[in-house]
XYZ file of C-alpha atoms in Angstrom:
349
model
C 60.862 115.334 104.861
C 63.539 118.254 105.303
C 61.183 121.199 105.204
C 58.909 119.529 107.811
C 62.526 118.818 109.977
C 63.618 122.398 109.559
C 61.460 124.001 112.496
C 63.191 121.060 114.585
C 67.077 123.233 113.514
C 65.690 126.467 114.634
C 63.604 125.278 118.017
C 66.793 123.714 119.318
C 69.207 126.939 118.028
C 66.715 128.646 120.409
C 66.384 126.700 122.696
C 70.728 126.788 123.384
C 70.250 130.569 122.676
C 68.360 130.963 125.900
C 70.583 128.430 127.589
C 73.471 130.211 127.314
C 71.740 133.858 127.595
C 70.473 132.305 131.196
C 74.367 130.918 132.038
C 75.709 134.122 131.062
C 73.520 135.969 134.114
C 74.640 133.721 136.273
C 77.162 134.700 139.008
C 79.918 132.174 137.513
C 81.834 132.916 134.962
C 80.621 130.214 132.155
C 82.869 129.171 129.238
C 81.027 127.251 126.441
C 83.355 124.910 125.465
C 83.409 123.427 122.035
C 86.145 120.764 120.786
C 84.062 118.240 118.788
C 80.588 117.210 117.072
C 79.758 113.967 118.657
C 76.456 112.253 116.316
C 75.231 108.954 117.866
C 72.466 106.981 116.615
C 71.383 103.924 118.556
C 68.101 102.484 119.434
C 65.828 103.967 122.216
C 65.271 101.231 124.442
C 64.433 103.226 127.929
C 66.983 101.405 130.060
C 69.918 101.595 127.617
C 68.988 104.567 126.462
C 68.861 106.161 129.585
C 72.036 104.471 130.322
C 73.641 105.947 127.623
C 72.387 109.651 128.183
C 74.015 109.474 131.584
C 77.356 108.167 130.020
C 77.023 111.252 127.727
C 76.596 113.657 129.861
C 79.908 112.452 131.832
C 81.554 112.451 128.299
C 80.247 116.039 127.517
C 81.081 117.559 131.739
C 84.494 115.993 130.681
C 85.381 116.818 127.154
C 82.989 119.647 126.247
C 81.575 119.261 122.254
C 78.297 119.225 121.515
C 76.643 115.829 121.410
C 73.798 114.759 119.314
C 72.113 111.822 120.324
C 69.292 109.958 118.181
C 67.429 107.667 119.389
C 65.562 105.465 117.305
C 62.280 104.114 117.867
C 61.097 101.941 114.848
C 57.485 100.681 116.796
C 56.281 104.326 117.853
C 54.231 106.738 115.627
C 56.451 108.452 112.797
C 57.307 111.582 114.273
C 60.601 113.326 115.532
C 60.830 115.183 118.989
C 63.628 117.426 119.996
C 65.216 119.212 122.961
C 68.591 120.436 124.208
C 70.206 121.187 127.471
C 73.829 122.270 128.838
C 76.471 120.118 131.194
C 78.816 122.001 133.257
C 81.621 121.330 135.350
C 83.281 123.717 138.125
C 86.860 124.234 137.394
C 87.812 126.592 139.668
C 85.799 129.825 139.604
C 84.353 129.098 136.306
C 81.996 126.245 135.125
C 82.845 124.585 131.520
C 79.930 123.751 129.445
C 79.077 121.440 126.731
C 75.851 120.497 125.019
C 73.656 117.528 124.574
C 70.849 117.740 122.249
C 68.423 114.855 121.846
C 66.440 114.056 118.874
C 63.486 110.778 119.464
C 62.425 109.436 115.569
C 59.693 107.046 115.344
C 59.218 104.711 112.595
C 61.758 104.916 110.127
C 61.848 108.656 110.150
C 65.475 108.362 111.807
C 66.661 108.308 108.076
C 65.613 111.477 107.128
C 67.254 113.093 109.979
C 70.825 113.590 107.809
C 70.172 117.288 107.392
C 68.539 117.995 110.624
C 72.101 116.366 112.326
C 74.310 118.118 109.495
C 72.642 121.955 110.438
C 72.848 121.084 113.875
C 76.669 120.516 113.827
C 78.836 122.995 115.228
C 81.026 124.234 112.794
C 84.448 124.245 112.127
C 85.166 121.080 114.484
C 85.955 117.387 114.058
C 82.425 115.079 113.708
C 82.655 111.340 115.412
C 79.246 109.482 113.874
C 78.920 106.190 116.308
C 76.582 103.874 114.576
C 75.373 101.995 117.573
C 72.466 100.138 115.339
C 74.040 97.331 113.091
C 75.639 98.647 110.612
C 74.491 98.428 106.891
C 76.366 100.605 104.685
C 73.205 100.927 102.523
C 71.233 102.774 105.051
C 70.288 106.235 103.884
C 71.106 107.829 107.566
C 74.379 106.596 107.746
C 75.433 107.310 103.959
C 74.820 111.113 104.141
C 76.574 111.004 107.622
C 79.728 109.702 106.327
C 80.441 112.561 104.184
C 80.623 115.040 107.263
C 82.414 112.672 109.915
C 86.451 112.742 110.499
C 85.784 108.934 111.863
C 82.877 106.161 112.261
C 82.750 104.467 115.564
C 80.525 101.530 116.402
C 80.993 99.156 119.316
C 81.818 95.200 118.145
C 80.953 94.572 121.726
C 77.051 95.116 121.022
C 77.254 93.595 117.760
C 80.031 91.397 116.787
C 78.756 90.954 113.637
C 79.976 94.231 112.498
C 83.867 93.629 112.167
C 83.580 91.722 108.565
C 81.447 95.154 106.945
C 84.312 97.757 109.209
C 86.726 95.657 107.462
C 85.594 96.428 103.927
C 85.022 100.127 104.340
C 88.754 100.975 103.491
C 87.609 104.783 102.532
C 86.057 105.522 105.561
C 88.389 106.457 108.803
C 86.644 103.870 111.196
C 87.314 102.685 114.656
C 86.091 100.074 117.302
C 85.274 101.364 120.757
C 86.077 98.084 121.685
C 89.154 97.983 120.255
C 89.847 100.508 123.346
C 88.760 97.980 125.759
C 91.686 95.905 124.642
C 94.296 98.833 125.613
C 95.204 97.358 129.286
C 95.961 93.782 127.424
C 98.410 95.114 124.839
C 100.079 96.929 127.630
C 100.880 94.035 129.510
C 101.891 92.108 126.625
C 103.965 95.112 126.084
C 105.500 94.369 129.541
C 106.315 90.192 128.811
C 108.246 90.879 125.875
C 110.060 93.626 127.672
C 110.481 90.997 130.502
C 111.387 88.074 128.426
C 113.395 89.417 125.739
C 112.448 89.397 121.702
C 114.287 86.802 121.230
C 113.152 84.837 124.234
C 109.326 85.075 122.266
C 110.541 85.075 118.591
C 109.592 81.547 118.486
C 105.759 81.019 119.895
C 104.138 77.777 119.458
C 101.178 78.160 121.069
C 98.880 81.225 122.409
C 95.780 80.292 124.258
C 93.166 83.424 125.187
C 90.522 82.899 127.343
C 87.130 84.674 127.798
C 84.158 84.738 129.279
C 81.113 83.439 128.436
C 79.686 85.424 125.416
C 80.646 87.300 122.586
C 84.024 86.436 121.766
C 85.192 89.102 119.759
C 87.296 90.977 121.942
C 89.243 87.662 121.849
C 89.275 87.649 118.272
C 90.437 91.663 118.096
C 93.375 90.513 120.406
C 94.497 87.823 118.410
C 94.300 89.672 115.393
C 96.644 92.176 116.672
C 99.049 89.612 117.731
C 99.045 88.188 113.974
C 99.250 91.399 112.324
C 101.964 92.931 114.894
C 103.949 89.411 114.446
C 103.230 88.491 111.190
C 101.916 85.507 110.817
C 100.320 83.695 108.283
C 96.907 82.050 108.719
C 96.579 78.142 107.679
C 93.054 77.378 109.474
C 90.451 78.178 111.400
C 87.311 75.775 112.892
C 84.694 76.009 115.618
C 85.279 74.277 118.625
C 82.737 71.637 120.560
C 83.269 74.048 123.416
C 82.700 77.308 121.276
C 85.606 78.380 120.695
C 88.090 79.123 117.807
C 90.885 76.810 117.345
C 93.548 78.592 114.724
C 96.945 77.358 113.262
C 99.588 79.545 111.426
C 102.724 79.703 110.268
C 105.138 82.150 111.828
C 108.894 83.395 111.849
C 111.805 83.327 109.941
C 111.585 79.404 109.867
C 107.683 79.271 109.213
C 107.259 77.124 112.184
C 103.970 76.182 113.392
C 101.984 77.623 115.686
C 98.276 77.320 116.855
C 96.397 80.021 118.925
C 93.232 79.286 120.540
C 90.307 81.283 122.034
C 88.172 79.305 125.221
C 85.328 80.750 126.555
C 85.473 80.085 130.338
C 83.214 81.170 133.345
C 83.135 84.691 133.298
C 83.746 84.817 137.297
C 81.933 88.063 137.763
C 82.969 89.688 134.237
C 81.473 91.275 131.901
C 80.499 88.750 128.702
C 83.239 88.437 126.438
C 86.116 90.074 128.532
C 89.098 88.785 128.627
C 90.244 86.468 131.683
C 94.046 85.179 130.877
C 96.468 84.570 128.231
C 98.713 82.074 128.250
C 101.705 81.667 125.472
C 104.481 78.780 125.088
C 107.529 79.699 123.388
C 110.874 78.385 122.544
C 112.105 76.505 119.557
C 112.966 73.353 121.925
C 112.546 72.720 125.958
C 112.325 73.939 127.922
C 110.033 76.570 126.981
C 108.925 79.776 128.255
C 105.859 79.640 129.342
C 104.421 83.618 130.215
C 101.228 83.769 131.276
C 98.575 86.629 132.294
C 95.604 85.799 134.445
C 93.122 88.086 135.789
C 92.406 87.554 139.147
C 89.598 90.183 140.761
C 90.643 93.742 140.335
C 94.433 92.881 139.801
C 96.390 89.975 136.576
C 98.824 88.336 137.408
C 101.780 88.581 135.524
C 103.825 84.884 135.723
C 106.833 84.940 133.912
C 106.890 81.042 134.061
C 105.101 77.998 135.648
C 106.347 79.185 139.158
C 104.630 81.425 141.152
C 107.281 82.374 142.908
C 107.864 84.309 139.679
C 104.237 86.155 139.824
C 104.032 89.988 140.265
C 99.962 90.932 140.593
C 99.464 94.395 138.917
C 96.125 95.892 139.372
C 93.559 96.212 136.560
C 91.320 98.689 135.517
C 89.164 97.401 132.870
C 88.286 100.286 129.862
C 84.185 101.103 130.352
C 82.452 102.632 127.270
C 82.637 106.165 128.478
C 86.521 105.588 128.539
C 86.774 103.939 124.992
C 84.838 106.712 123.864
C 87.047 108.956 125.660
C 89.737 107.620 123.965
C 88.726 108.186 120.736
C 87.522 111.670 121.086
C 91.417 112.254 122.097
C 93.613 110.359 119.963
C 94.141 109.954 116.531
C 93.010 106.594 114.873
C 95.314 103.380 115.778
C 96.448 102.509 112.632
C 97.284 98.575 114.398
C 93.252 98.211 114.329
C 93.401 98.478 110.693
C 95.253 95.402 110.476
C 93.837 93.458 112.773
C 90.664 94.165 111.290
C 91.219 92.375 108.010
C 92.810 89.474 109.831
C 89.412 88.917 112.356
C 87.610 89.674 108.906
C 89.377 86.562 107.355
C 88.848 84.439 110.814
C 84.978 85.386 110.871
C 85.032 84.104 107.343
């Protein structure tokens, strides 16, 4: 399968050849602008995939790599078809460029793409591999991939499923682009326990998260954190009536009890499974703080007690995929999703 991939390597080497040959005539001075390999392989359903070209292309105008994008189309005919094109953005007098290059496999010929992606890869710069199909470590794709990538991304948003296998592939730098989604949450939790004090919150009894209608995971990634970040200890878990997940642990110096619960509620206009308030009681006897953080249209409000003459309203700007992406393409890993991977791991269980 290589040798009949190979002309596929050279037609799109020629094809950015005469891209940039055609940019350098231009009146503009053009900078092609190179500061990571970004592989993604996800299915090539028109609407998301078009969906998701259009998301690249603002990743690409924004931080310039090249991109490789393979869609995967298991009902067509068993063939691969290739093309490439440049993004550019004007800063000042000069336009900065990046590339996208698109490869459409049919049947199940996506697998033998690894060394069509691997010579396509510019070199000498960091590879992100974002397995948006569910993710089998046995697949023959993804196992040559892994070898060449600095980090794994998938997205537990699309397929929750996927936490309990990210969990168990210790070797492998991995992240969640959901995970990212979570960032304007831990920020404001951030901001309670500066409000309240650590010693005002050393002592929770109860956390309640609620989220919309959906996949729950994002809930589950949030909790997680909270456990791992505050160690505690996990007794049980059980299914709800109302689909949820009702939790108990034991936490603090004293081992005290506490019980955490995730409610799905309507979504009010959300996306599925976002987040739409936390609530927390803490105190080791009354009367008890009792933080909470609600999201109420485009701003949360942030009630330090049951008063709202307490409330301060902070406005929220949710994390989109393009930004979670983002995100990873500039930071290092967060080595807080490690942990609160094993713990969601043990809750899915």
């Amino acid at each position: 399968m290589t040798a009949v991939l190979e002309p596929h390597v050279k037609a799109v080497r020629a094809r950015l050849r005469e891209i940039w040959a055609a940019e350098a005539m231009s009146e503009e001075s053009v900078i092609k602008a190179q500061t990571h390999n970004l592989v993604i392989v996800a299915h090539s359903l028109p609407q998301e995939a078009n969906a998701l070209a259009n998301r690249m292309v603002g990743i690409t105008t924004e931080r310039p790599g090249r991109v490789i994008l393979v869609l995967v189309e298991p009902d067509a005919e068993p063939d691969v078809r290739a093309e490439a094109m440049a993004f550019c953005r004007v800063d000042g007098r000069r336009q900065v460029c990046g590339e996208l290059i698109t490869l459409e496999a049919g049947g199940d010929t996506y697998k033998e793409l690894h060394s069509t992606i691997i010579g396509l890869l510019a070199p000498s710069l960091p590879v992100f591999v974002w397995w948006g199909l569910p993710l089998d470590r046995e697949d023959h794709l993804l196992r040559h991939l892994l070898p060449e990538a600095d980090r794994l991304l998938v997205d537990s948003h699309q397929y929750p499923g996927v936490l309990p296998v990210l969990a168990q592939m210790a070797a492998t730098p991995r992240s969640d682009l959901n995970w990212n989604r979570l960032a304007p949450w831990r920020q404001l939790l951030a901001r309670l326990w500066d409000a309240h004090g650590a010693s005002a919150l050393a002592h929770i009894n109860s956390v309640d998260i609620h989220h919309a209608q959906g996949a729950q995971v994002r809930a589950l990634l949030l909790l997680s954190w909270l456990a791992s970040r505050l160690d505690w200890t996990l007794n049980t878990a059980e299914r709800t009536a109302s689909g949820g997940l009702l939790t108990r642990w034991r936490a603090g110096p004293a081992l005290h009890d506490l019980k955490a619960e995730l409610l799905p509620v309507a979504a009010n206009g959300s996306e599925p499974g976002s987040l739409q308030g936390i609530y927390i009681q803490a105190g080791a006897e009354p009367p008890y703080v009792m933080p909470r953080l609600e999201l109420a249209g485009d701003c949360v409000e942030l009630r330090r007690d049951e008063s709202s003459l307490n409330s301060q309203f902070m406005p929220f700007q949710p994390v989109d995929l393009t930004g979670a992406l983002a995100a990873e393409i500039d930071n290092d890993p967060d080595p807080h999703l490690m942990a609160a991977l094993d713990i969601s791991a043990a809750l899915l269980s």
